[in-house]
XYZ file of C-alpha atoms in Angstrom:
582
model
C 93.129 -16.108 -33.555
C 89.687 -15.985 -35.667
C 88.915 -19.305 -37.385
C 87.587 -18.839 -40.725
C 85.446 -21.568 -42.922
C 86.733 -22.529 -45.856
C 84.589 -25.474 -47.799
C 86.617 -28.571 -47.736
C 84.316 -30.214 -49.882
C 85.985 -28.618 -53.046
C 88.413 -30.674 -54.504
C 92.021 -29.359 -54.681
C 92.701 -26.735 -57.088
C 89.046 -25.500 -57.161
C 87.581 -22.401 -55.585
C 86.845 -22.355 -52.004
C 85.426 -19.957 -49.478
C 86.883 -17.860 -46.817
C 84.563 -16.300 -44.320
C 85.481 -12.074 -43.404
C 88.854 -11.067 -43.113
C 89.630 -11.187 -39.660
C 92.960 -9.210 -38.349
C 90.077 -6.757 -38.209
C 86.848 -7.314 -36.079
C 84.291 -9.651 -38.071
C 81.076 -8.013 -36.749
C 82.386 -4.222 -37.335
C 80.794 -1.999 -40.063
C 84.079 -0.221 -40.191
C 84.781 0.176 -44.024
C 88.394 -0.408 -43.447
C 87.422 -3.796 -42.822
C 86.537 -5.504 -46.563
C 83.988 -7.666 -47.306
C 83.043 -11.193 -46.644
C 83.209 -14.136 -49.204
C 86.621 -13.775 -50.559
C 87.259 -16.426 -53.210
C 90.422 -18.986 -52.125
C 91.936 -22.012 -53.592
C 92.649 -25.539 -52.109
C 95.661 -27.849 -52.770
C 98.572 -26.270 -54.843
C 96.893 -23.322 -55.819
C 96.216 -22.066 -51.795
C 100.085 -22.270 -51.074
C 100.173 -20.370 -54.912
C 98.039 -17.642 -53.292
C 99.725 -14.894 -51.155
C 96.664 -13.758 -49.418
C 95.786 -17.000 -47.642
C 99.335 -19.148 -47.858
C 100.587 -19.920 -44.545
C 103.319 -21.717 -45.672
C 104.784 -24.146 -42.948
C 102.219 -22.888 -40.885
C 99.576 -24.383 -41.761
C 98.551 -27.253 -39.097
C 98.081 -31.163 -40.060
C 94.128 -30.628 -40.103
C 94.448 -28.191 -42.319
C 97.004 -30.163 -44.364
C 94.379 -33.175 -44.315
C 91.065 -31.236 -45.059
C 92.611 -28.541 -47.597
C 94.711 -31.301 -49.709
C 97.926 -30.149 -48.714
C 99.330 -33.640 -47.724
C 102.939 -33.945 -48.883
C 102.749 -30.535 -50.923
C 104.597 -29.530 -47.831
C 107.480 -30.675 -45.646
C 106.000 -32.594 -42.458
C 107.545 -29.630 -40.048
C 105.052 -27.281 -38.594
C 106.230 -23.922 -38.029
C 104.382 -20.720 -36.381
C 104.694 -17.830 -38.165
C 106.309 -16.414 -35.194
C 109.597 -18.488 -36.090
C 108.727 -17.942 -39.470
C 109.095 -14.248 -39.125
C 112.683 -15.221 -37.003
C 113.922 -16.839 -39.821
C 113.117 -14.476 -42.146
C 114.573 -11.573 -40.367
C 117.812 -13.618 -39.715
C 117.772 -14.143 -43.947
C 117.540 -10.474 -44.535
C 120.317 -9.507 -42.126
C 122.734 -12.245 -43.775
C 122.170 -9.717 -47.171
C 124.971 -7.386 -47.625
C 123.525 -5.308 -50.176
C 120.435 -3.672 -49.582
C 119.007 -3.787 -53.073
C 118.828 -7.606 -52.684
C 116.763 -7.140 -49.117
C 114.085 -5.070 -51.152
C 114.040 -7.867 -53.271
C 113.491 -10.577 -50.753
C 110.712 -8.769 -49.107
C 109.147 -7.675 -52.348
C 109.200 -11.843 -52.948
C 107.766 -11.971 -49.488
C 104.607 -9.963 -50.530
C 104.480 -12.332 -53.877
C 104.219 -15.622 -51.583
C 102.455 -15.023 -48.318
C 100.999 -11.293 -47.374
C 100.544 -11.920 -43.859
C 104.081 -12.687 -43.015
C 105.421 -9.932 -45.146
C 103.194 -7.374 -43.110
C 104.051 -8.715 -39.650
C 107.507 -8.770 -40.460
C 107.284 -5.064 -41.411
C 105.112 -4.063 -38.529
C 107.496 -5.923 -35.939
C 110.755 -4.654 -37.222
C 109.563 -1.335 -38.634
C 112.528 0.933 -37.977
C 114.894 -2.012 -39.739
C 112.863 -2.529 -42.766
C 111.435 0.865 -43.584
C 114.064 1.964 -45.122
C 114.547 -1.147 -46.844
C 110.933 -0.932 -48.326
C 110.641 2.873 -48.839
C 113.101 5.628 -48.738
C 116.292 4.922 -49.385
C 116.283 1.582 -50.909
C 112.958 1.741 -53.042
C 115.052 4.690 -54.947
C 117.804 2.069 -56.434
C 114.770 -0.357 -56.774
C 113.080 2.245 -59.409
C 116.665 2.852 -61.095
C 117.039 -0.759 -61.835
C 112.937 -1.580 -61.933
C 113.295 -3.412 -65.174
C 116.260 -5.800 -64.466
C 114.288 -6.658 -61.406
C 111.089 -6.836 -62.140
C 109.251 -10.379 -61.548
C 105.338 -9.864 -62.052
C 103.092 -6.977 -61.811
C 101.936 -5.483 -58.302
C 100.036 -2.839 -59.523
C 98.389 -1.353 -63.084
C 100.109 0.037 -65.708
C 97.762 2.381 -67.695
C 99.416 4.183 -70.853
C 98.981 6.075 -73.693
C 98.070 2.860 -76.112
C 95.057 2.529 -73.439
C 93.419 6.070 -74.054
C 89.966 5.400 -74.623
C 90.232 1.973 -72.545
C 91.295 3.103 -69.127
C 88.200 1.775 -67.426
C 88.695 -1.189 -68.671
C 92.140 -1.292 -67.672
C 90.226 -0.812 -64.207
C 88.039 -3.487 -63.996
C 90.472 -5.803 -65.384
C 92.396 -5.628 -61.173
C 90.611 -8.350 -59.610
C 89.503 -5.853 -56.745
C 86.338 -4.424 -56.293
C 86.241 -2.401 -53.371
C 89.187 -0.025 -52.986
C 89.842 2.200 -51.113
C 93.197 3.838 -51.797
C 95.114 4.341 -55.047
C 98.849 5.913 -55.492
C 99.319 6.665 -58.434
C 102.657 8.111 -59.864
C 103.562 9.614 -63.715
C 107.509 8.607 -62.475
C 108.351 11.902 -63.867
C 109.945 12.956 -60.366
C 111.072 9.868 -58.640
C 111.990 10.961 -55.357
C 115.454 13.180 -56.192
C 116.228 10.563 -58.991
C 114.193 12.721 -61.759
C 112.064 10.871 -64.373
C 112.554 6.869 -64.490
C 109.446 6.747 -66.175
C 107.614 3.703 -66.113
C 110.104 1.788 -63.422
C 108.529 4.197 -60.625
C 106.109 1.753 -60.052
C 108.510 0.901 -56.747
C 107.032 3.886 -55.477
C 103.061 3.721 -55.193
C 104.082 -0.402 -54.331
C 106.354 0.583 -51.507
C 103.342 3.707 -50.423
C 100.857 1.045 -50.269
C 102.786 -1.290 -48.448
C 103.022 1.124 -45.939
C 99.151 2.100 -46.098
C 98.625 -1.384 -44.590
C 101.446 -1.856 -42.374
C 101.724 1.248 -40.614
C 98.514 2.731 -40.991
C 95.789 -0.702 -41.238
C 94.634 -0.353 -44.455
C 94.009 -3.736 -45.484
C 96.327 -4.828 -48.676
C 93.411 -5.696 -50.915
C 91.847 -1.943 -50.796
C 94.888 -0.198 -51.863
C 95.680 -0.037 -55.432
C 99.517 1.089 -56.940
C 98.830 2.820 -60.466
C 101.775 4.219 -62.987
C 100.699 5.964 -65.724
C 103.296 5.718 -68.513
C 103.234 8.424 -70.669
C 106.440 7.757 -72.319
C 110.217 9.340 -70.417
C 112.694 11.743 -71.562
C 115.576 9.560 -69.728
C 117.613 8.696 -72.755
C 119.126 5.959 -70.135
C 115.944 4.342 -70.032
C 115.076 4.500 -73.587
C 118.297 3.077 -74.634
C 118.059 0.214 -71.960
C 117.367 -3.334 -73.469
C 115.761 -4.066 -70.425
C 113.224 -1.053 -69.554
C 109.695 -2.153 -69.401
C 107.831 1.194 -70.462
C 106.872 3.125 -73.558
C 110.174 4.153 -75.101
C 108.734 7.371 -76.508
C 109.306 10.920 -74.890
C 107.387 11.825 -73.005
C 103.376 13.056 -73.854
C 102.667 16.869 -72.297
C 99.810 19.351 -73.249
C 96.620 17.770 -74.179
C 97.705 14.578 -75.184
C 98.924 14.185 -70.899
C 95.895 15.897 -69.335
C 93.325 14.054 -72.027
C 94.662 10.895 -70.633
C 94.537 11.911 -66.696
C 91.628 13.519 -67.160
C 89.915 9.930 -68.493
C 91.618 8.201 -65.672
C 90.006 10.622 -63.142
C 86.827 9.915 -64.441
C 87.093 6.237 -65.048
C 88.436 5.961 -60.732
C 85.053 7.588 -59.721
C 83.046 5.563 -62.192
C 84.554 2.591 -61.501
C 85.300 2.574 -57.222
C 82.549 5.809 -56.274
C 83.406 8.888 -54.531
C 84.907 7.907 -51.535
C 88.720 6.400 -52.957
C 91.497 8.107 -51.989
C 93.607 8.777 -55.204
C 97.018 9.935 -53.876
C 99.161 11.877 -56.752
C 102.975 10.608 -56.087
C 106.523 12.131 -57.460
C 104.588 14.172 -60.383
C 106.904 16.630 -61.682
C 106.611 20.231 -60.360
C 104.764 21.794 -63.490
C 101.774 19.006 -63.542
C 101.622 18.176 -59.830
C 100.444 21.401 -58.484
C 97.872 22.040 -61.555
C 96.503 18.276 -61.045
C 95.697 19.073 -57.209
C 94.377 22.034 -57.488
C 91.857 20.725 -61.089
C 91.020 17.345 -59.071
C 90.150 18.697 -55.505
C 87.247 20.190 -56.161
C 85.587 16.999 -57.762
C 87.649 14.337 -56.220
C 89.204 12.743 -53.280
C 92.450 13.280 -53.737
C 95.761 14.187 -52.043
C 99.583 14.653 -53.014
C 101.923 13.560 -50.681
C 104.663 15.534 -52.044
C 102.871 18.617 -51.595
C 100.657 18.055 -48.613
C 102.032 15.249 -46.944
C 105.743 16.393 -46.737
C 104.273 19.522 -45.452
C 102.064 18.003 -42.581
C 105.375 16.111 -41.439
C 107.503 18.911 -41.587
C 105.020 21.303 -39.458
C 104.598 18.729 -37.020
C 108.340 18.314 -36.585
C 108.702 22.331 -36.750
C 105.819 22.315 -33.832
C 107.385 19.433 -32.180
C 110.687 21.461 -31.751
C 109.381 24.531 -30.617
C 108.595 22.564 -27.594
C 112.206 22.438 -27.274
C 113.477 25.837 -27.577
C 110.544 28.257 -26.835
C 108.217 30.063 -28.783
C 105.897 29.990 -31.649
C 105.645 29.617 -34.797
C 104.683 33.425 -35.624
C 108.259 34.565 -33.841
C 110.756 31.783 -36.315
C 111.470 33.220 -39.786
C 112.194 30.725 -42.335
C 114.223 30.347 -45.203
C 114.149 27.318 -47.533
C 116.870 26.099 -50.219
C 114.295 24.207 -52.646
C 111.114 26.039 -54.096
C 109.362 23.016 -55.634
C 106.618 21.014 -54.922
C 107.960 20.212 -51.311
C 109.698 23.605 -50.538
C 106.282 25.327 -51.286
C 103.897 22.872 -49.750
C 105.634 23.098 -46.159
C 105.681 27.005 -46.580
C 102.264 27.331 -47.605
C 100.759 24.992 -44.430
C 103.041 26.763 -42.269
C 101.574 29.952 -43.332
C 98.326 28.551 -42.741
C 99.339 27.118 -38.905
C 100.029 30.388 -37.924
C 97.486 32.255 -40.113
C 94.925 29.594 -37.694
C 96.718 30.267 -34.504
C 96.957 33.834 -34.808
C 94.452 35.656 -36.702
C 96.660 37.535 -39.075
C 95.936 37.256 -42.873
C 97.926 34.162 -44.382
C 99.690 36.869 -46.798
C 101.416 37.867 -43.779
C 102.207 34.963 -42.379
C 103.720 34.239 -45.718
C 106.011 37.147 -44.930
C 108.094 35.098 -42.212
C 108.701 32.934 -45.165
C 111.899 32.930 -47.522
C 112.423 30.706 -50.242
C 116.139 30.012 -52.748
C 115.531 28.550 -55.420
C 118.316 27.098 -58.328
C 118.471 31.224 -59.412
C 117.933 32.586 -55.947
C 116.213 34.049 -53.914
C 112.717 34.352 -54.289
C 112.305 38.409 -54.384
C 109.835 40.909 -55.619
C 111.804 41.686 -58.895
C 111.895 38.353 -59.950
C 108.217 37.888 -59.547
C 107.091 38.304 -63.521
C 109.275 35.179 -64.284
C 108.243 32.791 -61.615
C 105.892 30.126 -61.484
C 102.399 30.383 -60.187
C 102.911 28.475 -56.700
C 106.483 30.561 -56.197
C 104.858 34.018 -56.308
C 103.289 34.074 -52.774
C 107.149 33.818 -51.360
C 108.618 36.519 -53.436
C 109.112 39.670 -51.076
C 110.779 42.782 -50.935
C 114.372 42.073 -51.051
C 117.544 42.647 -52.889
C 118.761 39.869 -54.851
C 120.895 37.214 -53.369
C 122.631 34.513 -55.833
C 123.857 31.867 -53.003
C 122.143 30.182 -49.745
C 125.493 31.608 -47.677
C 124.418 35.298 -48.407
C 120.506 34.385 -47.576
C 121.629 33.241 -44.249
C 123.535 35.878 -43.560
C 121.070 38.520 -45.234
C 118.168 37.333 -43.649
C 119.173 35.522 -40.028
C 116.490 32.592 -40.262
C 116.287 30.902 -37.118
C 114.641 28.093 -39.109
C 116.602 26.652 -42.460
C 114.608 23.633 -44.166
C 116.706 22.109 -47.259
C 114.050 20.231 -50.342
C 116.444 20.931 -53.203
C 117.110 17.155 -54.034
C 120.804 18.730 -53.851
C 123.205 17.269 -51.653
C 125.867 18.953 -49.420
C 124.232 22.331 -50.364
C 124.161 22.954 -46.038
C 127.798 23.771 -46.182
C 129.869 23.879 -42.662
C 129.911 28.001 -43.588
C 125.858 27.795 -44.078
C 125.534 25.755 -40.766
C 128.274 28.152 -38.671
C 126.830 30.758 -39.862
C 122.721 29.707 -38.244
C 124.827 28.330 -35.344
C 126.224 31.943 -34.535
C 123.184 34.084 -34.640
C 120.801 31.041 -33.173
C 121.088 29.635 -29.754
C 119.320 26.237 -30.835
C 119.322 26.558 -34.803
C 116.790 24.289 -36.129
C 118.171 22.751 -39.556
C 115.911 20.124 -41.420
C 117.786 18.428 -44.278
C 114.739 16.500 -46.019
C 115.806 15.761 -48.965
C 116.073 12.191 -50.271
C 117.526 9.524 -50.765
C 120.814 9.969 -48.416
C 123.067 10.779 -51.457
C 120.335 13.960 -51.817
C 120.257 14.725 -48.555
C 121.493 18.653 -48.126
C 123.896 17.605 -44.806
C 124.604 14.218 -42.505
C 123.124 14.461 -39.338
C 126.851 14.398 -38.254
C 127.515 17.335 -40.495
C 125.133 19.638 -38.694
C 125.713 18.247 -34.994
C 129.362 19.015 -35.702
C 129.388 22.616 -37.675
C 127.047 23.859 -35.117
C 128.723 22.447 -32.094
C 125.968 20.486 -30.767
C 123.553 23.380 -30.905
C 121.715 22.549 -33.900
C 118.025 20.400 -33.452
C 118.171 18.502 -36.405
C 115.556 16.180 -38.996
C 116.629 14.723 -42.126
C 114.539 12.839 -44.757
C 116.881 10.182 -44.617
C 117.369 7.488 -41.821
C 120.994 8.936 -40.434
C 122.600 6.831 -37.141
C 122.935 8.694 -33.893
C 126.164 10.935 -33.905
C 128.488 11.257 -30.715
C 130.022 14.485 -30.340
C 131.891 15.912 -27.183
C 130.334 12.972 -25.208
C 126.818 13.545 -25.827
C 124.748 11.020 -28.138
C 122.173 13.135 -30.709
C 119.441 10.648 -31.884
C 118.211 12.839 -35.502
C 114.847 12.631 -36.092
C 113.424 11.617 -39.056
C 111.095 13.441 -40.915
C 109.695 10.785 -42.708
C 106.492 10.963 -44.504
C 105.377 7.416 -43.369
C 104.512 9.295 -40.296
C 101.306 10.687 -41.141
C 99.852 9.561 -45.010
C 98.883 6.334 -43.632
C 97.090 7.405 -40.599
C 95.391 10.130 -42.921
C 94.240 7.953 -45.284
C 93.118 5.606 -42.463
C 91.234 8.907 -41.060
C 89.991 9.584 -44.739
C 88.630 6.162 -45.086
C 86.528 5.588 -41.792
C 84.782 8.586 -41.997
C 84.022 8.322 -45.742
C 85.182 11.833 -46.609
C 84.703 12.947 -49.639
C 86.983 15.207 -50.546
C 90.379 16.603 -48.516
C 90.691 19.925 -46.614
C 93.760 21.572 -45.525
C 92.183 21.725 -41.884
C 92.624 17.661 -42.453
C 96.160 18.233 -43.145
C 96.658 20.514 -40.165
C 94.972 18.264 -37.685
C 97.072 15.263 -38.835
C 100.103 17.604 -38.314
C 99.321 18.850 -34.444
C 98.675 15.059 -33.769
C 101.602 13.881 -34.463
C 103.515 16.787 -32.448
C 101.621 15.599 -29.751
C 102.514 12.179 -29.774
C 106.248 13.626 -29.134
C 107.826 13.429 -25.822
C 110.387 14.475 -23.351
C 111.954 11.648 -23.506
C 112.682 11.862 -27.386
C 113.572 15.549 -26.706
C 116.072 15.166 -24.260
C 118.127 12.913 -27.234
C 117.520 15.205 -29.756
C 114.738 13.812 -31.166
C 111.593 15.969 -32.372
C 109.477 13.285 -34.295
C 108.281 10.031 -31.332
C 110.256 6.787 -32.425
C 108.871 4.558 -35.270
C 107.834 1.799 -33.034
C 104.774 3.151 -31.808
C 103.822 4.001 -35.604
C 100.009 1.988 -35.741
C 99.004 3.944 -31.791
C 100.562 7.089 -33.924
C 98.380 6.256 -37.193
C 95.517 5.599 -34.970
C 95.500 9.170 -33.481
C 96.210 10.743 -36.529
C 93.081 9.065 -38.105
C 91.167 9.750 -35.573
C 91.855 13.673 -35.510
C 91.542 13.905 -39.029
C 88.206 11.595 -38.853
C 87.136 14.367 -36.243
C 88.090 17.379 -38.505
C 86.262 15.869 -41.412
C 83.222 15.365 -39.475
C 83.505 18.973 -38.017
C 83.349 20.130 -41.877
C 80.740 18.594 -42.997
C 83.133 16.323 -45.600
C 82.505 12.821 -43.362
C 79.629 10.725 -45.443
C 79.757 7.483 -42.301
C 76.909 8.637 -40.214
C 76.628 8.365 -37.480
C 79.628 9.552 -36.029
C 81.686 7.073 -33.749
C 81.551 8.196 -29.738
C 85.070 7.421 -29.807
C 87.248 7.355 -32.719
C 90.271 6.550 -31.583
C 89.318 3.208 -30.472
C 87.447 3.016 -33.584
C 90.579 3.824 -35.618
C 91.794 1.307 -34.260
C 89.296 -1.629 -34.371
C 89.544 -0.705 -38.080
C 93.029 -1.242 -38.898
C 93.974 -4.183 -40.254
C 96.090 -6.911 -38.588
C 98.253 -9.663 -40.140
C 97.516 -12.929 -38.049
C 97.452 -16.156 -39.658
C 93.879 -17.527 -39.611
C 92.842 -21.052 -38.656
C 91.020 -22.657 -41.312
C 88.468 -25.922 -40.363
């Protein structure tokens, strides 16, 4: 364990010194790192501070020189029981709400612990921090809500957003999530309570991909909400206005945009999160020619999804150029995962991506997505609108159309009806049926749903954790095709090469990584995605191929180039170890 200086000589309650973070290699260059000289307190205020509390872990030399005598119970722990008694806390919890809540207090009193714990039991708590849980967290935000993890910018700050900025004690970040809560996973607009969301991102920034927790920023704009729940709540902690669009929005994002490069340089990552469909795709395509950014909805949902459609493949035979797709959903999601999948093949084949697109259906709330409708749909749904006759239901696109691949983002459950699943299962040997929408109430079909309807035929992914399903004596293990598999190891892979800007090559890269990282083992239970325990050797690959591809464009501003970037990936990411202090 690194030992770290901090100067005794202050009295308690001052300002002491701590030497580098260590959980990451003291002597590296690696920006992933931090810097050195981070400010700590002594006495009362160090167990007040969750970046450097140990809790009962601190030893009796550090009790004696850091004026912690009696402020603590005489017991000793290491934060290996700690972490025991913690987990055995959080299973006693019948309701999952009040887990979030413990772990979110967790991250208030000591950040180390609440990172180990996630990293060692990341397949329990995941969903308990993210997707589902973080959903019901948003909902009831403002009854919840204890003290501020992240910024709130709003409208009353127009004019003052980089002040806002400089006002987070932070200098150096390197990652910011930042979320209008418009479109809060399939939850629609909770306004200002989605700050659960770029929290909960973060969190899993550090934890799965070794970000360290003081470079990653959570941001909510508040622009006001047109939930009349909210606005009628006595306890919602946002404007209670409707919600700002036209110039009065983009004014504001556009001053934020500036204010982020002004304030933190070139190089942050600024990931857009749960934007509504209408601003989300215009914000990505304005911003990513003069910024670093990246929307996870879009892009990231889409890298997961063509690793897992890649992944699958493996299992029953050929390529991605001989599936034809069909999607219910033609939102942000829906049309992200088409569009890279277009470009996959476009890459792999040499055919014009307008013809790749061709392999491509999409049903949206009206439809199909034909030719004849094309006048009245919006700008990112024209690509998918082909020559077709018009079909009202999902049922008659199935049937129509014979996809051998179906891929639900409607934010619609039980839309993958036993008649929609029969009906894949009879003209598809292995049908391959991804039901990503979230949270579990969303989700289009149980994993049980589609093992059972298609007779043990179907390979399956959901968005969703769902438990393995038994049917006719065989145990199916679903996959989950959860974005936490590749945004942190892409943003770790964006960081330590100091790209400047994001390149759908990037995305593509991160996505034939993480295929590769699947195995026979997973595919002989069912599963197409590699299991969530090996998630920071995962991250580490994925940052290092997209650290590669960045490099190979010309994007990568770290020179020189690591000989080996997977073991510098690595040596980057951060790790959550109790220091010693003398």
């Amino acid at each position: 364990m690194a030992e770290c200086e901090l100067n005794s000589a202050t009295g308690p309650g001052r300002a002491a010194t701590l030497d580098q973070d260590p959980g990451t290699e003291a002597a590296s260059p690696c920006p992933a790192n931090g810097g050195s000289d981070v400010n700590a307190q002594s006495g009362h205020q160090l167990l007040r501070d969750p970046r450097h509390n140990k809790g009962l872990a601190f030893s009796e030399a550090e009790r004696d020189a850091h004026y912690l005598r009696g402020l603590l119970p005489p017991a000793i722990v290491s934060q290996e029981h700690q972490e025991k008694k913690i987990m055995h806390n959080l299973r006693s919890y019948t309701v999952p709400l009040h887990r979030y809540i413990a772990m979110m207090d967790l991250q208030e009193r000591n950040e180390r612990l609440f990172y180990k714990l996630l990293i060692d039991n990341v397949e329990e708590l995941l969903p308990v921090v993210y997707t589902p849980v973080v959903g019901e967290a948003c909902q009831k935000y403002g009854s919840i809500y204890r003290r501020p993890q992240g910024l709130y910018i709003s409208l009353k700050d127009k004019g003052k957003v980089l002040e806002v900025l400089k006002n987070w004690p932070e200098r150096s970040i390197q990652v910011i999530v930042v979320t209008d809560g418009e479109r809060i996973l399939g939850l629609g607009d909770l306004g200002c309570q989605g700050m659960g969301i770029p929290v909960g991102k973060l969190s899993l920034y550090t934890a799965l991909g070794g970000v360290r927790p003081s470079a990653c920023l959570p941001i909510t704009i508040d622009v006001g909400t047109n939930n009349e729940t909210l606005l009628n709540d006595e306890y919602y902690i946002g404007l209670r206005q409707r919600r700002a669009t036209g110039e009065e929005y983009h004014e504001l994002l556009q001053e934020f945009m500036n204010a982020v490069k002004q304030n933190y340089g070139e190089k942050v990552l600024v990931q857009f999160e749960d934007f509504a469909n209408h601003n989300a795709f215009d914000l990505l395509a304005k911003y990513s020619k003069s910024h670093l950014v990246f929307n996870d909805d879009i892009q990231g949902t889409a890298s997961v999804v063509l690793a897992g459609l890649l992944a699958a493949l493996r299992m029953i035979g050929g390529g991605l150029v001989d599936q034809t797709y069909l999607f219910l959903g033609a939102g942000e999601a829906g049309t992200g995962i088409a569009e890279l999948i277009a470009l996959e093949m476009s890459k792999h084949t040499e055919l014009p991506v307008d013809d790749c697109r061709k392999k491509i259906w999409l049903v949206d709330s009206k439809g199909l997505l034909v030719e004849s409708r094309k006048e009245s749909l919006q700008h990112f749904k024209k690509p998918f609108a082909h020559e077709h006759e018009e079909l009202k239901t999902l049922l008659e696109a199935v049937q129509s159309i014979k996809p051998t691949v179906l891929i639900g983002t409607s934010g619609v459950g039980k839309t993958f009806t036993q008649e929609v699943i029969e009906a894949m299962a009879s003209f598809n040997e292995k049908p391959v049926i991804f039901s990503l929408s979230n949270p579990t109430s969303h989700s289009e079909c149980t994993a049980e749903e589609a093992y059972t309807w298609s007779k043990g035929t179907a390979v399956f992914a959901s968005g969703s954790p769902f438990d393995p399903v038994e049917y006719e004596g065989k145990t199916f293990v679903p996959g989950q095709s959860n974005n936490a598999y590749v945004f942190p190891g892409f943003g770790l892979g964006v960081v330590i090469s100091g790209a400047i800007r994001v390149h759908d090559d990037m995305l593509l890269a991160a996505s034939e990584a993480l295929a590769e990282e699947a195995t026979q083992e997973n595919f002989d239970k069912g599963l197409i995605f590699p299991p969530f325990t090996n998630i920071r050797k995962i991250s580490a690959s994925i940052a290092a191929k997209v650290a590669a591809k960045a490099y190979d464009l010309g994007l990568a501003s770290r020179l020189p180039r690591p000989d080996d970037l997977v073991k510098y990936a690595e040596s980057c990411m951060y790790t959550p170890l109790y220091r010693s202090y003398r």
